[in-house]
XYZ file of N, CA and C in Angstrom:
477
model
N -95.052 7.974 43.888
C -94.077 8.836 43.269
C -93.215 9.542 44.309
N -94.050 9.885 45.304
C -93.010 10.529 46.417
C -91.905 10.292 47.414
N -92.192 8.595 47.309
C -91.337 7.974 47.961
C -89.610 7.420 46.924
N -90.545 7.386 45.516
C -89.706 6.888 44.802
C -88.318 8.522 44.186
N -89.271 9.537 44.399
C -88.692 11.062 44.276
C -87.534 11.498 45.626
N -88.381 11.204 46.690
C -87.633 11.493 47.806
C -86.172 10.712 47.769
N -86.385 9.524 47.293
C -84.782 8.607 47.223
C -83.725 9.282 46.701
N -84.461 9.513 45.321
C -83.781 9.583 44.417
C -82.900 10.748 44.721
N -83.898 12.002 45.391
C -83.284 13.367 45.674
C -82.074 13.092 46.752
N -82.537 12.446 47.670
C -81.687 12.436 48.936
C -80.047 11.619 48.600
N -80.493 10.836 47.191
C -79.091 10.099 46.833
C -78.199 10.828 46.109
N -78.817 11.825 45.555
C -78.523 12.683 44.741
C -77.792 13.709 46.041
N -78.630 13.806 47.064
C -78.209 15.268 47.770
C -76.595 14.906 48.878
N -76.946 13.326 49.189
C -75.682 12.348 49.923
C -74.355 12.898 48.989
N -74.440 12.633 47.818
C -72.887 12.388 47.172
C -72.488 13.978 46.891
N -73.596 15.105 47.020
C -72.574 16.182 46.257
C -72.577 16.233 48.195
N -73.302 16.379 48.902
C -73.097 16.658 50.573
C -71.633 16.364 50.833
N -71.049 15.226 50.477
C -70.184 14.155 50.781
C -69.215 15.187 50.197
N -69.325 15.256 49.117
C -68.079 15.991 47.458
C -68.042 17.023 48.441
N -68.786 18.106 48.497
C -68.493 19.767 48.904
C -68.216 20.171 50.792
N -68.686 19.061 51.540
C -68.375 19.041 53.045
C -67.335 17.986 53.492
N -66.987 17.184 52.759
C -66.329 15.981 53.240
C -64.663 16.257 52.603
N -64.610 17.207 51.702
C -63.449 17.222 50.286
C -62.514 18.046 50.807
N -61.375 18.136 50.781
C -60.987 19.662 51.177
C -60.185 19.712 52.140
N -58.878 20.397 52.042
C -57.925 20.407 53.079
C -57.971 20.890 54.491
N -59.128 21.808 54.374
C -59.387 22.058 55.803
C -60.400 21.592 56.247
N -60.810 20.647 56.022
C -62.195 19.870 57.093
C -61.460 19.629 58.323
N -62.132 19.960 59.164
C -61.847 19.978 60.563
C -62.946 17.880 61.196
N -62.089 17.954 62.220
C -63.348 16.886 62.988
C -64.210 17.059 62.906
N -64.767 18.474 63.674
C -65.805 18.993 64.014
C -67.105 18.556 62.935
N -66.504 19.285 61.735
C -67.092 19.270 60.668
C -67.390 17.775 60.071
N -66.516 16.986 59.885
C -66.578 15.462 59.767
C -67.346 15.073 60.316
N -67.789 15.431 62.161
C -68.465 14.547 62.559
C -70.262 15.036 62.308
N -69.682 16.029 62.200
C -71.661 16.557 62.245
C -71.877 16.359 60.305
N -70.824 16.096 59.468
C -71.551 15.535 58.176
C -71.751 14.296 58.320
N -71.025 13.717 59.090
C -71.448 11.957 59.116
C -72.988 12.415 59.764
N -73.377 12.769 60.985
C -74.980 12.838 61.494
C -76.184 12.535 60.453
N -75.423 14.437 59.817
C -76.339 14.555 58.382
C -76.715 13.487 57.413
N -75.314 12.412 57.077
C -75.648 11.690 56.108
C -76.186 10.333 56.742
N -75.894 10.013 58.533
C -76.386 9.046 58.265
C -77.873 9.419 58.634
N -78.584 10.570 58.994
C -80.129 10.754 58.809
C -80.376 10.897 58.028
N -79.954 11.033 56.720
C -79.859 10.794 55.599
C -80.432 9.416 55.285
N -79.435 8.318 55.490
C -79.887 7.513 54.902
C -81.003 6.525 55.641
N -80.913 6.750 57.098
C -81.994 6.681 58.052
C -83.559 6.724 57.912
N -83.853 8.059 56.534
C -84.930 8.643 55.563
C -84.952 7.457 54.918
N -83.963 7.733 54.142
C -84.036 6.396 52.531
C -84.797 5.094 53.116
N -83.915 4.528 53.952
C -84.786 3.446 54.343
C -85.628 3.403 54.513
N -86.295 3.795 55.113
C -87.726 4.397 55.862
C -88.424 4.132 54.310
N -87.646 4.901 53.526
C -88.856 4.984 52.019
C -88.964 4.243 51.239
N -87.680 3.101 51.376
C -86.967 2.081 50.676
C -88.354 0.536 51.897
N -88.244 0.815 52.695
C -88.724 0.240 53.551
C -90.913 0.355 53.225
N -91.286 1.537 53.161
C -92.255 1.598 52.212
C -92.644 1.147 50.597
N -91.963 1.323 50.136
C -91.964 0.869 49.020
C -91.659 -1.128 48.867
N -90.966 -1.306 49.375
C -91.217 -3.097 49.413
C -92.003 -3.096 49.928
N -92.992 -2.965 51.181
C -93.922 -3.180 51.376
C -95.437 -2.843 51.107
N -95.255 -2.583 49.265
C -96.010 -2.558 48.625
C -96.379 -3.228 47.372
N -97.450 -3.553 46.847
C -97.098 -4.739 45.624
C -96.525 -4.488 44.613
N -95.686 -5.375 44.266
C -93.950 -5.089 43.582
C -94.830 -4.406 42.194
N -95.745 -5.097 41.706
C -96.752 -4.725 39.945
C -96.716 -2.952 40.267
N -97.479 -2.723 41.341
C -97.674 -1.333 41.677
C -96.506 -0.325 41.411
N -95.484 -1.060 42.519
C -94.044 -0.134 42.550
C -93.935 -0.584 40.722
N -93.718 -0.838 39.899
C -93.311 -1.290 38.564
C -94.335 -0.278 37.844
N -95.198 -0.244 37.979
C -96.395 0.831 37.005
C -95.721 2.229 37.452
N -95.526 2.874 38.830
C -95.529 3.904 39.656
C -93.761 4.168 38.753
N -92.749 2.915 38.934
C -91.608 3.375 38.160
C -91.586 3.920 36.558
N -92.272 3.090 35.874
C -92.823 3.235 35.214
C -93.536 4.586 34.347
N -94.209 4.991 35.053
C -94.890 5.976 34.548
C -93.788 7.366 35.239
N -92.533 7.136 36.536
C -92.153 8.246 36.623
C -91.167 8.095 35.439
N -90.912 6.975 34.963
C -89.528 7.138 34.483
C -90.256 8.154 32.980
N -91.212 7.629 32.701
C -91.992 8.210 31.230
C -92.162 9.776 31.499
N -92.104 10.282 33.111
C -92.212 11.669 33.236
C -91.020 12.274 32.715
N -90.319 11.798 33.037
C -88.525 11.863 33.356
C -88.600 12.232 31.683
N -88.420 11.321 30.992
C -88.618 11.071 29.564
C -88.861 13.003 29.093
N -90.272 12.269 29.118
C -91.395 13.951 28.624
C -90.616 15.063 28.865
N -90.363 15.273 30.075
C -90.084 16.569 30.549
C -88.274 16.932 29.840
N -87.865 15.717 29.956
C -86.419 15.662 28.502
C -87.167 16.481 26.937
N -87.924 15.665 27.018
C -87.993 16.175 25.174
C -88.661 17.526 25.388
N -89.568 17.972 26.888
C -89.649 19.024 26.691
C -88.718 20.614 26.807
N -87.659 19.943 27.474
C -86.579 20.811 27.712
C -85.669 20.586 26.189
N -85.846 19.444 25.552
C -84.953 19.850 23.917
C -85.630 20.583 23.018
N -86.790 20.754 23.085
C -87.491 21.546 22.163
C -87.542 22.815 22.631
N -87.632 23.049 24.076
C -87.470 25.087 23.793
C -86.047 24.607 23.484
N -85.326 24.253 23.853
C -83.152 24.715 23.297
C -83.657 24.562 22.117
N -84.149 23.773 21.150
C -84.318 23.900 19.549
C -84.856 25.158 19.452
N -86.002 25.785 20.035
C -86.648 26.794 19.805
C -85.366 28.153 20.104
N -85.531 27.929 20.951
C -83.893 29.392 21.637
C -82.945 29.433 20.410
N -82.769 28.230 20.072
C -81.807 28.387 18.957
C -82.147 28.508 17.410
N -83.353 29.100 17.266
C -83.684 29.009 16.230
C -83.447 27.781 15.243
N -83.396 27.043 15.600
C -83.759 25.106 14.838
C -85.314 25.270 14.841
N -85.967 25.238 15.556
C -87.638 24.828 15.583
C -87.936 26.160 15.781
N -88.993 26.179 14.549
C -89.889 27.424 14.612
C -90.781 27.386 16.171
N -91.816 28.546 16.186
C -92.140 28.066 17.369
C -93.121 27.989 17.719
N -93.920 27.585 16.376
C -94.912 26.999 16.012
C -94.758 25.462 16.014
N -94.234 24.751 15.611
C -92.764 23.736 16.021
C -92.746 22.987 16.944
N -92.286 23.990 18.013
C -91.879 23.687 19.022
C -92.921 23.809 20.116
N -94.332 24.204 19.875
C -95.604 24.374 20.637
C -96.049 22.984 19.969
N -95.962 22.434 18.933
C -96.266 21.635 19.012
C -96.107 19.953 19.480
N -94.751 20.330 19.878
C -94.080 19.188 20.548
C -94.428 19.545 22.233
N -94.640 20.487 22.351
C -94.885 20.849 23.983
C -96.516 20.580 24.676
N -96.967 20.957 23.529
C -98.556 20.358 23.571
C -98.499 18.990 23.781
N -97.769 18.341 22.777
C -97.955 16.968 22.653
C -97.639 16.183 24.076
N -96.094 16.687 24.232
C -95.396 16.692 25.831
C -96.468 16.839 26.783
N -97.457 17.682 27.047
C -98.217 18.314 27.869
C -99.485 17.415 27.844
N -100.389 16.733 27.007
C -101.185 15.766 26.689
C -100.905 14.498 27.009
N -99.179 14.200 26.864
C -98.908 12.392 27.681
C -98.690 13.234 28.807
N -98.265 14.049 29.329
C -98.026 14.101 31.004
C -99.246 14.434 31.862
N -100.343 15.048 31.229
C -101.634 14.219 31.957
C -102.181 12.888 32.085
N -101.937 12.381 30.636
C -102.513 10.974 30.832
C -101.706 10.196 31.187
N -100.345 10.422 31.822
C -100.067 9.406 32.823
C -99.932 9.735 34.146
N -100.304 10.823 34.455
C -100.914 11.892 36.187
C -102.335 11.086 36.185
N -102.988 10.576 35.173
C -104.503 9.685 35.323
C -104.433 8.588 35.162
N -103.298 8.012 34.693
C -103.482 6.390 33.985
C -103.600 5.828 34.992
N -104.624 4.859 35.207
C -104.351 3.776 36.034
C -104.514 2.076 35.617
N -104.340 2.071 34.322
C -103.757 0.888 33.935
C -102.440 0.181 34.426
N -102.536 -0.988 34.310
C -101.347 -1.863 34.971
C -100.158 -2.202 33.690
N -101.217 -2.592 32.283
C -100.598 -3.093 31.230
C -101.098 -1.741 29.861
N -100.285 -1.471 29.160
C -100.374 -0.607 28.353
C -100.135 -1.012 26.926
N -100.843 -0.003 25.699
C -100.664 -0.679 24.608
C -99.564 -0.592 23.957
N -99.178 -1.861 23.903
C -97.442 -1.519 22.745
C -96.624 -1.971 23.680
N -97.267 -2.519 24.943
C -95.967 -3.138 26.154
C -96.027 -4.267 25.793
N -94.409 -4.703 25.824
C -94.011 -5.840 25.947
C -93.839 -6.964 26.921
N -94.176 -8.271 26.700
C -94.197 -8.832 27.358
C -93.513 -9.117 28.558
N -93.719 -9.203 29.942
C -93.320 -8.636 30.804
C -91.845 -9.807 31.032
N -90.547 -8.860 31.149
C -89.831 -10.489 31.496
C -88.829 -9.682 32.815
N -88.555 -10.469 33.574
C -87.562 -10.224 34.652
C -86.013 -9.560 33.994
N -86.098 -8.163 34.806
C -84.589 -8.012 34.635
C -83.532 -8.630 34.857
N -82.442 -8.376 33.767
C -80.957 -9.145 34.686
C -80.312 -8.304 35.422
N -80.678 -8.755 36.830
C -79.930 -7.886 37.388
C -79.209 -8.763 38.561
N -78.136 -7.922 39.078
C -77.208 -8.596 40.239
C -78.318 -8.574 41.174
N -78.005 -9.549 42.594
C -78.838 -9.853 43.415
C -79.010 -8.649 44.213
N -77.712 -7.862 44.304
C -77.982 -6.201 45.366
C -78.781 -5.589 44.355
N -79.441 -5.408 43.230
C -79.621 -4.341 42.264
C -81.695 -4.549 42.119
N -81.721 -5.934 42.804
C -83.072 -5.977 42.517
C -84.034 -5.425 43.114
N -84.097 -4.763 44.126
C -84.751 -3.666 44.770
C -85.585 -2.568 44.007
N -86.844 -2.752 43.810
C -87.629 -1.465 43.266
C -86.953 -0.133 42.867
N -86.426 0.055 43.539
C -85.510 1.014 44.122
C -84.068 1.383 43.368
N -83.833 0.482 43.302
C -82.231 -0.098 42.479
C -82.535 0.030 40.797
N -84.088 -0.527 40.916
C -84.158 -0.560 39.033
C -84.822 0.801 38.789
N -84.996 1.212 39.483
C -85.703 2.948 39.541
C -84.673 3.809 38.745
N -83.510 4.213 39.894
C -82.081 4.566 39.780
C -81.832 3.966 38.352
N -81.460 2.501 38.147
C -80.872 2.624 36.981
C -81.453 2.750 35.548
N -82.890 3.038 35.932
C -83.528 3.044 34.715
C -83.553 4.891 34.940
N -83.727 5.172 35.770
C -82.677 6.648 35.248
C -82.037 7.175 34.938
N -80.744 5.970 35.098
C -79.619 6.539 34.624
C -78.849 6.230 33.319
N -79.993 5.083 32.868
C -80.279 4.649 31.604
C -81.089 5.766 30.745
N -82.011 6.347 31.214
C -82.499 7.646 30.218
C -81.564 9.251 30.296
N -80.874 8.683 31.279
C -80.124 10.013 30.846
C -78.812 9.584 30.259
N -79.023 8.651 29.376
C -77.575 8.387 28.388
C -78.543 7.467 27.368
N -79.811 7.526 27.280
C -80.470 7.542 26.434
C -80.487 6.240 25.552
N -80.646 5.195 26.230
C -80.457 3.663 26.204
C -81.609 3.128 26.022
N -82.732 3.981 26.974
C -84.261 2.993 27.307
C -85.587 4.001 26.467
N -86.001 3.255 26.098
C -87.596 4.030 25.742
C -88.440 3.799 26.997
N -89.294 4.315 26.755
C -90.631 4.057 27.519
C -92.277 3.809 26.756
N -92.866 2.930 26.801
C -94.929 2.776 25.932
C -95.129 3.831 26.026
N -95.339 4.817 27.343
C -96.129 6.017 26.879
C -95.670 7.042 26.253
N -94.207 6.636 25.954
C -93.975 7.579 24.641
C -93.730 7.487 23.332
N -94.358 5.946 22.843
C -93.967 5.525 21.435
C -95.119 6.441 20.526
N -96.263 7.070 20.973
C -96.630 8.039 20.284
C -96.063 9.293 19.689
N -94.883 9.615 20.119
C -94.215 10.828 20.146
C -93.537 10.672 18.672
């Protein structure tokens, strides 16, 4: 998870770095050259983690995506249910009970160590472009697929 977290943060931290130091009528050289440093130790990291992660068994990295993306998930529905609650939509009796529930899959997948889960589908290769197939690559876009709310995840068809 930490390797697959650390990416994600540091890709995340590259583009606003880039937006808020790189943007702007008065960037000096100076400044240009010591954000290039930053970003390329920047990505100097990534590799390094990008570089760990292939050299681990791809099933593994796939369970480990897997179960973060299902965190990712949880911790969504647990942030819509207090806003239901704040807003008086869900009582909050309600809304403890969706947080409980939230709180019960996000242990049992902090313990799961199953490979195959019940209600998963049969496993088939993504389509993806040849740059995109990287552990790494389907990480990202299966994130960026739950935050426009495209993908489910098994450990949350109980919900």
């Amino acid at each position: 998870y930490r390797a697959l977290s650390f990416i994600a943060a540091h890709r995340r931290a590259q583009e606003r770095f880039s937006k808020e130091t790189l943007e702007g009528p008065e960037v000096g050289d100076e400044i240009v050259a010591i954000a290039k440093r930053v970003l390329i130790e920047s990505e100097r990291q990534v590799t390094m983690a990008e570089d760990l992660l292939r050299s681990m068994d791809r099933e593994d990295v796939c369970v480990l995506v897997s179960h973060l993306f299902c965190v990712i998930l949880l911790n969504k529905v647990a942030r819509e249910a207090e806003k239901l609650q704040v807003n008086g939509i869900l009582h909050e009796k309600e809304a403890r009970k969706y947080l409980d529930k939230v709180d019960k899959l996000l242990r049992r997948i902090e313990f799961c160590s199953e490979r195959v889960h019940p209600g998963q589908h049969e496993k088939k290769e993504p389509v993806l472009a040849e740059d995109e197939k990287s552990p790494v690559s389907v990480m990202l876009i299966a994130m960026k697929a739950a935050s426009t709310r495209h993908i489910t995840a098994t450990h949350v068809h109980e919900m």
